mmCIF file with all atom_site columns, C-alpha atoms in Angstrom:
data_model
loop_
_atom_site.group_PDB
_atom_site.id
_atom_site.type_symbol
_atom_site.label_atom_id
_atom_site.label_alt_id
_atom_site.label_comp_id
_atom_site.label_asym_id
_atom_site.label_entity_id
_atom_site.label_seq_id
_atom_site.pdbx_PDB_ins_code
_atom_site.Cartn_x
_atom_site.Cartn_y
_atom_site.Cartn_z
_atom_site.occupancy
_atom_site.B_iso_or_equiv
_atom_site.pdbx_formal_charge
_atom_site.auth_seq_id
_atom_site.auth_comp_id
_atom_site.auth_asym_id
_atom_site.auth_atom_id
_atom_site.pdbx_PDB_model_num
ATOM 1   C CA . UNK O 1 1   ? 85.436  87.390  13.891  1.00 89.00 ? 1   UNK O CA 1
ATOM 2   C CA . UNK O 1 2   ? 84.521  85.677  17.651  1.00 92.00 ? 2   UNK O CA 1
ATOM 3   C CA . UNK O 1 3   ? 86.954  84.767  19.741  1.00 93.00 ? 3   UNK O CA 1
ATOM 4   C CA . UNK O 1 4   ? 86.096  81.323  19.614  1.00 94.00 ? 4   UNK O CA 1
ATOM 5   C CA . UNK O 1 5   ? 87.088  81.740  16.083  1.00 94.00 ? 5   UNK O CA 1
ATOM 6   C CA . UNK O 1 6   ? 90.232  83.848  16.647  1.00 95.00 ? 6   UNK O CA 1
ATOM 7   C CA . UNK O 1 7   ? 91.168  80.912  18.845  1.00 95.00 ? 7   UNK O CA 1
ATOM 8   C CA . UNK O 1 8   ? 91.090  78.365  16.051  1.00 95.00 ? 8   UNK O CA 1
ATOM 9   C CA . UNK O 1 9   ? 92.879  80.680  13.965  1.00 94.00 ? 9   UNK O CA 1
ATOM 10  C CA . UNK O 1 10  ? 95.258  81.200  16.534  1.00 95.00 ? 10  UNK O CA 1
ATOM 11  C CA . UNK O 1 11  ? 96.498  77.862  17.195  1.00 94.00 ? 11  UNK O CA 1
ATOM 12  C CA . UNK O 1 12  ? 96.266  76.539  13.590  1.00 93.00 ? 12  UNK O CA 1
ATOM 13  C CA . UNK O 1 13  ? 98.416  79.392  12.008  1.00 94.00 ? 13  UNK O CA 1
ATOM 14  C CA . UNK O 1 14  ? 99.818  81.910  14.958  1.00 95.00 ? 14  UNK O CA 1
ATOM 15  C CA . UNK O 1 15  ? 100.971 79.376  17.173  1.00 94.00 ? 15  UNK O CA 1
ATOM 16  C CA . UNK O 1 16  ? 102.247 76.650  14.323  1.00 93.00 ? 16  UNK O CA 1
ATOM 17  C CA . UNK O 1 17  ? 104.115 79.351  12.543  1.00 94.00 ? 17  UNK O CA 1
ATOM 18  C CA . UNK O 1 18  ? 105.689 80.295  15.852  1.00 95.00 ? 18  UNK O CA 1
ATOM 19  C CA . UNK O 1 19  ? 107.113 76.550  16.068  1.00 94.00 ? 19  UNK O CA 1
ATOM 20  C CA . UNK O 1 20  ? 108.670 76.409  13.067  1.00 92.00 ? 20  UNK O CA 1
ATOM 21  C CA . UNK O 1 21  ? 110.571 79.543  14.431  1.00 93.00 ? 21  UNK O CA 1
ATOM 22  C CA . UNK O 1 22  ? 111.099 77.936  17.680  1.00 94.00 ? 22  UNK O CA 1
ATOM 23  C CA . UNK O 1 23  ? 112.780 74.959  15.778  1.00 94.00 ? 23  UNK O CA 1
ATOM 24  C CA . UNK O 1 24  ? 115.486 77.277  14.840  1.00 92.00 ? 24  UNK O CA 1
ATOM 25  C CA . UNK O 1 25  ? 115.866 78.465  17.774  1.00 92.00 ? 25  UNK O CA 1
ATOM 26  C CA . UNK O 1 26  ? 116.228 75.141  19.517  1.00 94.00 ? 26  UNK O CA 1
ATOM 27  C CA . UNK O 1 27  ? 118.275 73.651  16.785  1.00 92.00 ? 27  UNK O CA 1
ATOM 28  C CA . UNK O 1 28  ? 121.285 76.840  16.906  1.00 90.00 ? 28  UNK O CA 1
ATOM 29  C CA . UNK O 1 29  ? 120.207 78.693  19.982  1.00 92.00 ? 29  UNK O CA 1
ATOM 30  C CA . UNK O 1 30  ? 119.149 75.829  22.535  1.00 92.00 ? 30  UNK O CA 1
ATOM 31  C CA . UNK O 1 31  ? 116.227 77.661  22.682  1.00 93.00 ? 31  UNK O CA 1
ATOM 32  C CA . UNK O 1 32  ? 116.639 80.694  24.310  1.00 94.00 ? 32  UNK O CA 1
ATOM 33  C CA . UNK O 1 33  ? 116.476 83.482  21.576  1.00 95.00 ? 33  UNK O CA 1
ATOM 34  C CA . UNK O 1 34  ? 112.269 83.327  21.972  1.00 96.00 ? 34  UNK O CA 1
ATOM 35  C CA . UNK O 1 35  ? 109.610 83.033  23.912  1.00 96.00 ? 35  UNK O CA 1
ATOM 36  C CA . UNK O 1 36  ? 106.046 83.010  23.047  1.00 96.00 ? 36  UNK O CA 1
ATOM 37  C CA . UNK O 1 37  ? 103.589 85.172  25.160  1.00 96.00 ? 37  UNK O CA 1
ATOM 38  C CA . UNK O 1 38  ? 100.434 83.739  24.646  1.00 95.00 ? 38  UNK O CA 1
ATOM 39  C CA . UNK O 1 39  ? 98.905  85.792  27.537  1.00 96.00 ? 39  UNK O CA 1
ATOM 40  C CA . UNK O 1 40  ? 99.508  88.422  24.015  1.00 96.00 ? 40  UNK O CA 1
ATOM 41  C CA . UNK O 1 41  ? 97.082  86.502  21.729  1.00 96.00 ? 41  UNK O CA 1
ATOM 42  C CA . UNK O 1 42  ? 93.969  88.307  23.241  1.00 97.00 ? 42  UNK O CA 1
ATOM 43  C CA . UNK O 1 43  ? 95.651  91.601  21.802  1.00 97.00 ? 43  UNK O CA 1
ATOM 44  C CA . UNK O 1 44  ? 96.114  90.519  18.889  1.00 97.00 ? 44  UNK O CA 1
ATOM 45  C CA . UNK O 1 45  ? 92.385  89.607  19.044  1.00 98.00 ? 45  UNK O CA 1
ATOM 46  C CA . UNK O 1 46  ? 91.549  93.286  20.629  1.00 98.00 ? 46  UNK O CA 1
ATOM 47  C CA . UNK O 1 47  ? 93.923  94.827  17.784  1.00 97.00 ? 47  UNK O CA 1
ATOM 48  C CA . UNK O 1 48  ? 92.164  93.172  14.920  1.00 97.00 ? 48  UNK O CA 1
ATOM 49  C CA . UNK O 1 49  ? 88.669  93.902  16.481  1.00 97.00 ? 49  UNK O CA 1
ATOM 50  C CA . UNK O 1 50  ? 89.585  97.423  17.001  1.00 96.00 ? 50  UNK O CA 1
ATOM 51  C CA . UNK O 1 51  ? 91.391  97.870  13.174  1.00 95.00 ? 51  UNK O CA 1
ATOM 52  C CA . UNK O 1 52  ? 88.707  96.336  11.526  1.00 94.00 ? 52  UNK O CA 1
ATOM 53  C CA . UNK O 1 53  ? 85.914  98.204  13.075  1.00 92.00 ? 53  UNK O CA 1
ATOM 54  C CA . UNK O 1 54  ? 87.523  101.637 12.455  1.00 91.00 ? 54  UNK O CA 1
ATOM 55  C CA . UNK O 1 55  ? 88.369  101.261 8.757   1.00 90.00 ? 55  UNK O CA 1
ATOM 56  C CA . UNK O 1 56  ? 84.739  99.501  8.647   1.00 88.00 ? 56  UNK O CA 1
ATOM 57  C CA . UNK O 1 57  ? 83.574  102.935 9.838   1.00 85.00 ? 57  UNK O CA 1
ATOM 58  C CA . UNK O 1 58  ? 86.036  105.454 8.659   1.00 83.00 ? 58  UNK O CA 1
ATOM 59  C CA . UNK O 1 59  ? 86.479  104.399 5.439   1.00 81.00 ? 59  UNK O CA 1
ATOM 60  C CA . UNK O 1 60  ? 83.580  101.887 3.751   1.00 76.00 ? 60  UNK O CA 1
ATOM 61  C CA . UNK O 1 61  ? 80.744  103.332 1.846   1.00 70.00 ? 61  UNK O CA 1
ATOM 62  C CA . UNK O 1 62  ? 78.773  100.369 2.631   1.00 67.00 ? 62  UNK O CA 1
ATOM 63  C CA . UNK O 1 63  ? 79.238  98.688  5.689   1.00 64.00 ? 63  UNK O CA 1
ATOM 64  C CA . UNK O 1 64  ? 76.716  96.118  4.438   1.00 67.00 ? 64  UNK O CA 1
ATOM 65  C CA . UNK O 1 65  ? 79.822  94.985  2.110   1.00 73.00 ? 65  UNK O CA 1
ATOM 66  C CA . UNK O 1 66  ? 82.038  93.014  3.064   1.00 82.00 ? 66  UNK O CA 1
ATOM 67  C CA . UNK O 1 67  ? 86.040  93.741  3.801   1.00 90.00 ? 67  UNK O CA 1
ATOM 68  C CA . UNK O 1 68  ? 88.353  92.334  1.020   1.00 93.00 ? 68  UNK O CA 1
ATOM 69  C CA . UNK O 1 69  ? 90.755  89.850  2.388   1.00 95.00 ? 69  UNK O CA 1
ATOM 70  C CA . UNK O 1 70  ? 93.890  91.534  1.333   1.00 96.00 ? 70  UNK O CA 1
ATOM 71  C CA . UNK O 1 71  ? 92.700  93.935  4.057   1.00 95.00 ? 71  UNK O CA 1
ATOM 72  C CA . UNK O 1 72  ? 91.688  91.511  6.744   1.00 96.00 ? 72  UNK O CA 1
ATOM 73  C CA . UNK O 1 73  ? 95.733  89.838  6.040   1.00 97.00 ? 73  UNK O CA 1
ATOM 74  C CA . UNK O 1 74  ? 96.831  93.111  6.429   1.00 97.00 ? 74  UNK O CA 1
ATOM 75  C CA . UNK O 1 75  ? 94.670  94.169  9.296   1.00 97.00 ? 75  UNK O CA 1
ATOM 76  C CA . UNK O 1 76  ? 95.665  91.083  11.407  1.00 97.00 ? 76  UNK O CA 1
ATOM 77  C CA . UNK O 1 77  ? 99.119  91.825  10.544  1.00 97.00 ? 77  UNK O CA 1
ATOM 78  C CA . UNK O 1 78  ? 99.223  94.427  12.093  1.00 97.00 ? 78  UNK O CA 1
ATOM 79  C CA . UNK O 1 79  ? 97.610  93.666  14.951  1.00 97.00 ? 79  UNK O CA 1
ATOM 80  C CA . UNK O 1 80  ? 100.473 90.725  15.541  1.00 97.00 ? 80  UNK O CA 1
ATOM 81  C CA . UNK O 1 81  ? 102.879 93.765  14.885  1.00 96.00 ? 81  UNK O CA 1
ATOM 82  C CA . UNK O 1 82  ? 101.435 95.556  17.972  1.00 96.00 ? 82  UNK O CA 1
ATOM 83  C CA . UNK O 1 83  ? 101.010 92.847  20.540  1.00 97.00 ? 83  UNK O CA 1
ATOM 84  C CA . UNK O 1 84  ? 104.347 91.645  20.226  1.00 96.00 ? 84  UNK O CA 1
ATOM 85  C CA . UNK O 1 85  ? 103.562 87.908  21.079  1.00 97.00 ? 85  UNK O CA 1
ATOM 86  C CA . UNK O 1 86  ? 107.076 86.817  20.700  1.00 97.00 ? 86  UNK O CA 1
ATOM 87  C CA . UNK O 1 87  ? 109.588 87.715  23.061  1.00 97.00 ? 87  UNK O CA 1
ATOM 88  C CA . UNK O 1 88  ? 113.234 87.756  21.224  1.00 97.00 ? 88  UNK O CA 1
ATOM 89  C CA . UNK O 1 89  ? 116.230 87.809  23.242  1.00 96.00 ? 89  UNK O CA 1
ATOM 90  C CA . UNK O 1 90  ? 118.612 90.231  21.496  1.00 93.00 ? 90  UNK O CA 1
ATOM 91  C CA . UNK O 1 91  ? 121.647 89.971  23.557  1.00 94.00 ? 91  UNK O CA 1
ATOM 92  C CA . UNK O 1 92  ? 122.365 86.451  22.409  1.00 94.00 ? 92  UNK O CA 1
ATOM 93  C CA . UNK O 1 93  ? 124.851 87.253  19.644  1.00 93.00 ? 93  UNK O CA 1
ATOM 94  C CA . UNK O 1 94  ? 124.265 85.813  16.217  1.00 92.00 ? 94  UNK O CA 1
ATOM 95  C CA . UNK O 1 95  ? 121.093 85.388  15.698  1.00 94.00 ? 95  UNK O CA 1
ATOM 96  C CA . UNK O 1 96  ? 119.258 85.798  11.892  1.00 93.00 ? 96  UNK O CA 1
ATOM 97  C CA . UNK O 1 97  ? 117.574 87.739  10.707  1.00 93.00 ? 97  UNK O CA 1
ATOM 98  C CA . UNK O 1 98  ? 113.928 85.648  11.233  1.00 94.00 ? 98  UNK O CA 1
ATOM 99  C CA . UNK O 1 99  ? 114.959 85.316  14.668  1.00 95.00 ? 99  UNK O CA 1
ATOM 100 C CA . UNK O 1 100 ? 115.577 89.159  15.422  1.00 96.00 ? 100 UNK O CA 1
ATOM 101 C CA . UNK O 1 101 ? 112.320 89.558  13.343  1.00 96.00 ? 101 UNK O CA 1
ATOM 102 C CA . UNK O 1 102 ? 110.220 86.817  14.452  1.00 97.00 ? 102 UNK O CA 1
ATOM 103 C CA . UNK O 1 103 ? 106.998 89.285  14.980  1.00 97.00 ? 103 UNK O CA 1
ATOM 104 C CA . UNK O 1 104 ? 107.487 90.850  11.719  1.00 97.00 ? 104 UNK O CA 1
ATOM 105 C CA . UNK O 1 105 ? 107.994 87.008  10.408  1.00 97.00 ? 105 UNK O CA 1
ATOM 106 C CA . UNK O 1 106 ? 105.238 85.642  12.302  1.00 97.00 ? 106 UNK O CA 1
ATOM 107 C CA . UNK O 1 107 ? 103.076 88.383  11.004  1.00 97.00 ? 107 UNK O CA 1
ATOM 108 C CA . UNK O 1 108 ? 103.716 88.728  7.492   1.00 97.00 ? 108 UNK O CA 1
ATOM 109 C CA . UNK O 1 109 ? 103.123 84.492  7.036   1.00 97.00 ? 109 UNK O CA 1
ATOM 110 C CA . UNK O 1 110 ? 99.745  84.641  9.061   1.00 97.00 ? 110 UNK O CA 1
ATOM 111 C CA . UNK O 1 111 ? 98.705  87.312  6.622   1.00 97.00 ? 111 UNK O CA 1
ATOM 112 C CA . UNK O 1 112 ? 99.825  85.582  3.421   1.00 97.00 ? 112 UNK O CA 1
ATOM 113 C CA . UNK O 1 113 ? 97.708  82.393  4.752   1.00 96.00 ? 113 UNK O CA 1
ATOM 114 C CA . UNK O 1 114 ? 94.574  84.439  5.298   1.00 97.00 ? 114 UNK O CA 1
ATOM 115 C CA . UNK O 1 115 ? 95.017  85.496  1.550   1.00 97.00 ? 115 UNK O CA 1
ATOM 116 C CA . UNK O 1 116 ? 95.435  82.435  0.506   1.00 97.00 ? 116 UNK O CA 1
ATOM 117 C CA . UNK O 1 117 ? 92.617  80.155  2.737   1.00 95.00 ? 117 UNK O CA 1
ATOM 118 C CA . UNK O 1 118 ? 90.275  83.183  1.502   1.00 96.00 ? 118 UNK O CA 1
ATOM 119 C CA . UNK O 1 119 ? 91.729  82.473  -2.204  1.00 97.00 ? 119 UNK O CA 1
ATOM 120 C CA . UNK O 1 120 ? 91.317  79.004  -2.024  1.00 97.00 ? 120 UNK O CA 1
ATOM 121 C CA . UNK O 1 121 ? 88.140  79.298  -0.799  1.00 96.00 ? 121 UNK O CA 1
ATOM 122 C CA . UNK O 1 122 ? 87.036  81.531  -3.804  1.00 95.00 ? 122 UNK O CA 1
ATOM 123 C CA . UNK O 1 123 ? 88.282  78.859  -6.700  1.00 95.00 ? 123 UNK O CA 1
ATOM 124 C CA . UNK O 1 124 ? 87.286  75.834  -4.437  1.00 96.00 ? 124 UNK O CA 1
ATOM 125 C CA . UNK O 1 125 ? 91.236  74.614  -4.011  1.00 96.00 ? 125 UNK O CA 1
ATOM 126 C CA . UNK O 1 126 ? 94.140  74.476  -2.728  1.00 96.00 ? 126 UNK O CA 1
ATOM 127 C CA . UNK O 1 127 ? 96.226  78.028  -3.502  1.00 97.00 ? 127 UNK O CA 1
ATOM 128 C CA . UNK O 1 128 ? 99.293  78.802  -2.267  1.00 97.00 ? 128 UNK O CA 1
ATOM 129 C CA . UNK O 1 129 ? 100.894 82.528  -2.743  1.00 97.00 ? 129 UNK O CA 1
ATOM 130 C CA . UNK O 1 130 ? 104.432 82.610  -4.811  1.00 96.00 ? 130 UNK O CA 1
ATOM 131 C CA . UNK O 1 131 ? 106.973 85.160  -3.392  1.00 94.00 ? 131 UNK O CA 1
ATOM 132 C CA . UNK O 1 132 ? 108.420 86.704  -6.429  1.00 91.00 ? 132 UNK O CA 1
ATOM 133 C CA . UNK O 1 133 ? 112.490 86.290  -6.630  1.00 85.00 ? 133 UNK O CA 1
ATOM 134 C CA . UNK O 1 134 ? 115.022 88.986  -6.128  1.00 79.00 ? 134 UNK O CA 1
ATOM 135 C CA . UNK O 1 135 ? 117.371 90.136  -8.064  1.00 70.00 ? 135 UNK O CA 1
ATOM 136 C CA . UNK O 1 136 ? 119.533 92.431  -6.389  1.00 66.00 ? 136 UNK O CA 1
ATOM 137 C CA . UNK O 1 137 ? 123.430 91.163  -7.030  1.00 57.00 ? 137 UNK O CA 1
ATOM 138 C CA . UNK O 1 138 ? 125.998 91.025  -4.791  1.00 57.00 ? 138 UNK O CA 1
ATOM 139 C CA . UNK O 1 139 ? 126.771 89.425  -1.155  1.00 61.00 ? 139 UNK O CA 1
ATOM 140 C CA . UNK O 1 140 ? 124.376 89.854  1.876   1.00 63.00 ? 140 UNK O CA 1
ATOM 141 C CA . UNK O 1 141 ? 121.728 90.013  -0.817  1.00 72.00 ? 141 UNK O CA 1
ATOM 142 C CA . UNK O 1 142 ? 117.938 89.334  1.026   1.00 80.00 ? 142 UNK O CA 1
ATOM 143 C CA . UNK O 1 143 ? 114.979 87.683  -0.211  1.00 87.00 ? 143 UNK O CA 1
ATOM 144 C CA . UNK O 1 144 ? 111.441 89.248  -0.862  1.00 91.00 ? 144 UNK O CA 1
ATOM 145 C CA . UNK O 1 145 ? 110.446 88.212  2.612   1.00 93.00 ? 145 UNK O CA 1
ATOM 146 C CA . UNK O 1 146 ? 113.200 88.960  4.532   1.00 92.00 ? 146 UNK O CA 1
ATOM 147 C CA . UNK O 1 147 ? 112.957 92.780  2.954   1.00 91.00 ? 147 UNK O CA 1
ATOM 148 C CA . UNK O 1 148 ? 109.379 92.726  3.430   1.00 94.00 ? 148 UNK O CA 1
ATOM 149 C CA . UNK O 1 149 ? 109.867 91.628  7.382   1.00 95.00 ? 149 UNK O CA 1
ATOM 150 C CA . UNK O 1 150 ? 113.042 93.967  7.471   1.00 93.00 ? 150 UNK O CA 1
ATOM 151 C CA . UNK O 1 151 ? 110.322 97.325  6.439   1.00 93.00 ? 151 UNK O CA 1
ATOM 152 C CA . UNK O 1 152 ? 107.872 95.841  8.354   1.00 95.00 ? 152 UNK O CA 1
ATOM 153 C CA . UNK O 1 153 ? 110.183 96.547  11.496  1.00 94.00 ? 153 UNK O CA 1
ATOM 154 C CA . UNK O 1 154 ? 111.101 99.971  10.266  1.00 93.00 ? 154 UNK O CA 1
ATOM 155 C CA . UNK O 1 155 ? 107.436 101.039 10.137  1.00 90.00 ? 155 UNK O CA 1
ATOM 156 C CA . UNK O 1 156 ? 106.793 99.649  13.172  1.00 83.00 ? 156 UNK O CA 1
ATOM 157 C CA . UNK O 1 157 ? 109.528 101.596 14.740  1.00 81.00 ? 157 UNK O CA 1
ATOM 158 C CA . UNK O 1 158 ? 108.580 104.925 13.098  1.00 85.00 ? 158 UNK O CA 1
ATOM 159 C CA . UNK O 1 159 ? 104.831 103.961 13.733  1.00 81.00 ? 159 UNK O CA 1
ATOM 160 C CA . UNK O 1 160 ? 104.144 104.078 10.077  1.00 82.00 ? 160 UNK O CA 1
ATOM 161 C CA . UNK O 1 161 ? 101.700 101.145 9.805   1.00 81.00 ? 161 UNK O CA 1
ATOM 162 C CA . UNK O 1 162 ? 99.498  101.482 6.772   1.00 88.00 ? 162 UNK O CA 1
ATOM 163 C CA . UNK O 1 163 ? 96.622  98.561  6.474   1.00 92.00 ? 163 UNK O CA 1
ATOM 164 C CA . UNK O 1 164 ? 95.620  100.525 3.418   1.00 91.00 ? 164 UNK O CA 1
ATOM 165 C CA . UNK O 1 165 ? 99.445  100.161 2.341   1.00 93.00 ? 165 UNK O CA 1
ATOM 166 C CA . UNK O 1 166 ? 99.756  96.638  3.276   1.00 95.00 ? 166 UNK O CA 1
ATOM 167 C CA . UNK O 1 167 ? 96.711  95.130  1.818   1.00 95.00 ? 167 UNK O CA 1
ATOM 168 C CA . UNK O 1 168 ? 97.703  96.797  -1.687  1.00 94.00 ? 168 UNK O CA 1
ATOM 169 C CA . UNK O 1 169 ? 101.140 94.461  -0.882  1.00 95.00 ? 169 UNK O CA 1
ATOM 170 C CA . UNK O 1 170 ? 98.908  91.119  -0.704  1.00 97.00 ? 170 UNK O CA 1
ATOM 171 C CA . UNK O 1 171 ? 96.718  92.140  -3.602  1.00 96.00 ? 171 UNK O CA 1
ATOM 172 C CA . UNK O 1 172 ? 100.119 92.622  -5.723  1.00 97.00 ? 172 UNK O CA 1
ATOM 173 C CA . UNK O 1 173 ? 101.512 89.233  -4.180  1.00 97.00 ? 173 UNK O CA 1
ATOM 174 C CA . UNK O 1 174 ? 98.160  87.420  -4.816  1.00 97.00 ? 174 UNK O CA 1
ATOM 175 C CA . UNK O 1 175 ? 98.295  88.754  -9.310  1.00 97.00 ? 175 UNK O CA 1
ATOM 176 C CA . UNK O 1 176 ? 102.097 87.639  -9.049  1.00 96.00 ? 176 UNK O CA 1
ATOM 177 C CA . UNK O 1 177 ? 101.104 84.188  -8.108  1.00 97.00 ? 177 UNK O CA 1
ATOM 178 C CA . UNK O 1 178 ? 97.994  84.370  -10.965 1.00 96.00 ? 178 UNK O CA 1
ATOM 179 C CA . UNK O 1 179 ? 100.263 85.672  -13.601 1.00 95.00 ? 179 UNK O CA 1
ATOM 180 C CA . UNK O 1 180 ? 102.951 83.047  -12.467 1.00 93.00 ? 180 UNK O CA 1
ATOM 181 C CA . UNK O 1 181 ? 100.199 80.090  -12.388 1.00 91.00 ? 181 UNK O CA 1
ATOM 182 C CA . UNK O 1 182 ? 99.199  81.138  -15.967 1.00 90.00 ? 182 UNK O CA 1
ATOM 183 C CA . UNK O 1 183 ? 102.885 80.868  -17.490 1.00 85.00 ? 183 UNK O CA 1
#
């Protein structure tokens, strides 16, 4: 990927995924629970370059062939994990969950829409990725993403960030959403 096309990338998903967060936090917080360090974008660029390149290396036969998306999601997920391009302001009591997790947030969603512009470019339309219910009863109950987000911070914190992992995650996500399109 060039920068140039990082760029695009960047302000058509990173940057409008980070305003719908922002909304929240205008809307409950008056806007100051986040910040958005887009000085951070060109790590996210050097993270992705750097990821890529090394499982390129390390672990394709080929390197003629090219890299599935599931592992190009999962690749620039992680590399949002690691540059940290939101700022959260944790002493401001209250705030949810996709506030306190906005990278993890902002990551996971930028991943799921690589998937899926890679997808829809495959069938030649529009595809959007279903998130698959939970069903775990009682109160405080979360949803798929917000457990998703919630590990995502745990393996950040115990520096336990598997591509390999994660792109076996979007592959799953991406048959859910076939099998649930065929019902």
């Amino acid at each position: 990927m060039t920068f140039s096309d990082f760029s695009a990338f960047s302000k058509q998903v990173i940057e409008k995924y980070y305003i719908e967060l922002k909304d929240i936090d205008e809307n409950d917080f008056n806007g100051d629970a986040l910040s958005f360090r887009k000085n951070r974008l060109k790590y996210v660029y050097y993270f992705y370059e750097s990821y890529r390149k090394d499982i390129r290396k390390l672990y394709m036969e080929h390197e003629s062939n090219p890299m599935d998306r599931h592992k190009i999601a999962s690749i620039m997920m992680v590399a949002i994990l690691k540059a940290k391009v939101v700022k959260v302001n944790r002493k401001i009591a209250g705030l949810p969950l996709q506030l306190l997790l906005a990278n993890e947030y902002l990551a996971f969603y930028c991943a799921l829409n690589i998937v899926e512009l890679y997808k829809a470019d495959l069938i030649g339309e529009k595809y959007s990725i279903v998130i698959p219910d939970t069903y775990i009863e009682g109160e405080g109950s979360m949803s798929y993403v917000e457990n998703t987000c919630k590990a995502l911070y745990y393996s950040k914190c115990f520096k336990l960030n598997d591509i390999f992992s994660y792109a076996n995650v979007f592959f799953m996500l991406e048959r859910y959403t076939d099998t649930y399109e065929e019902l």
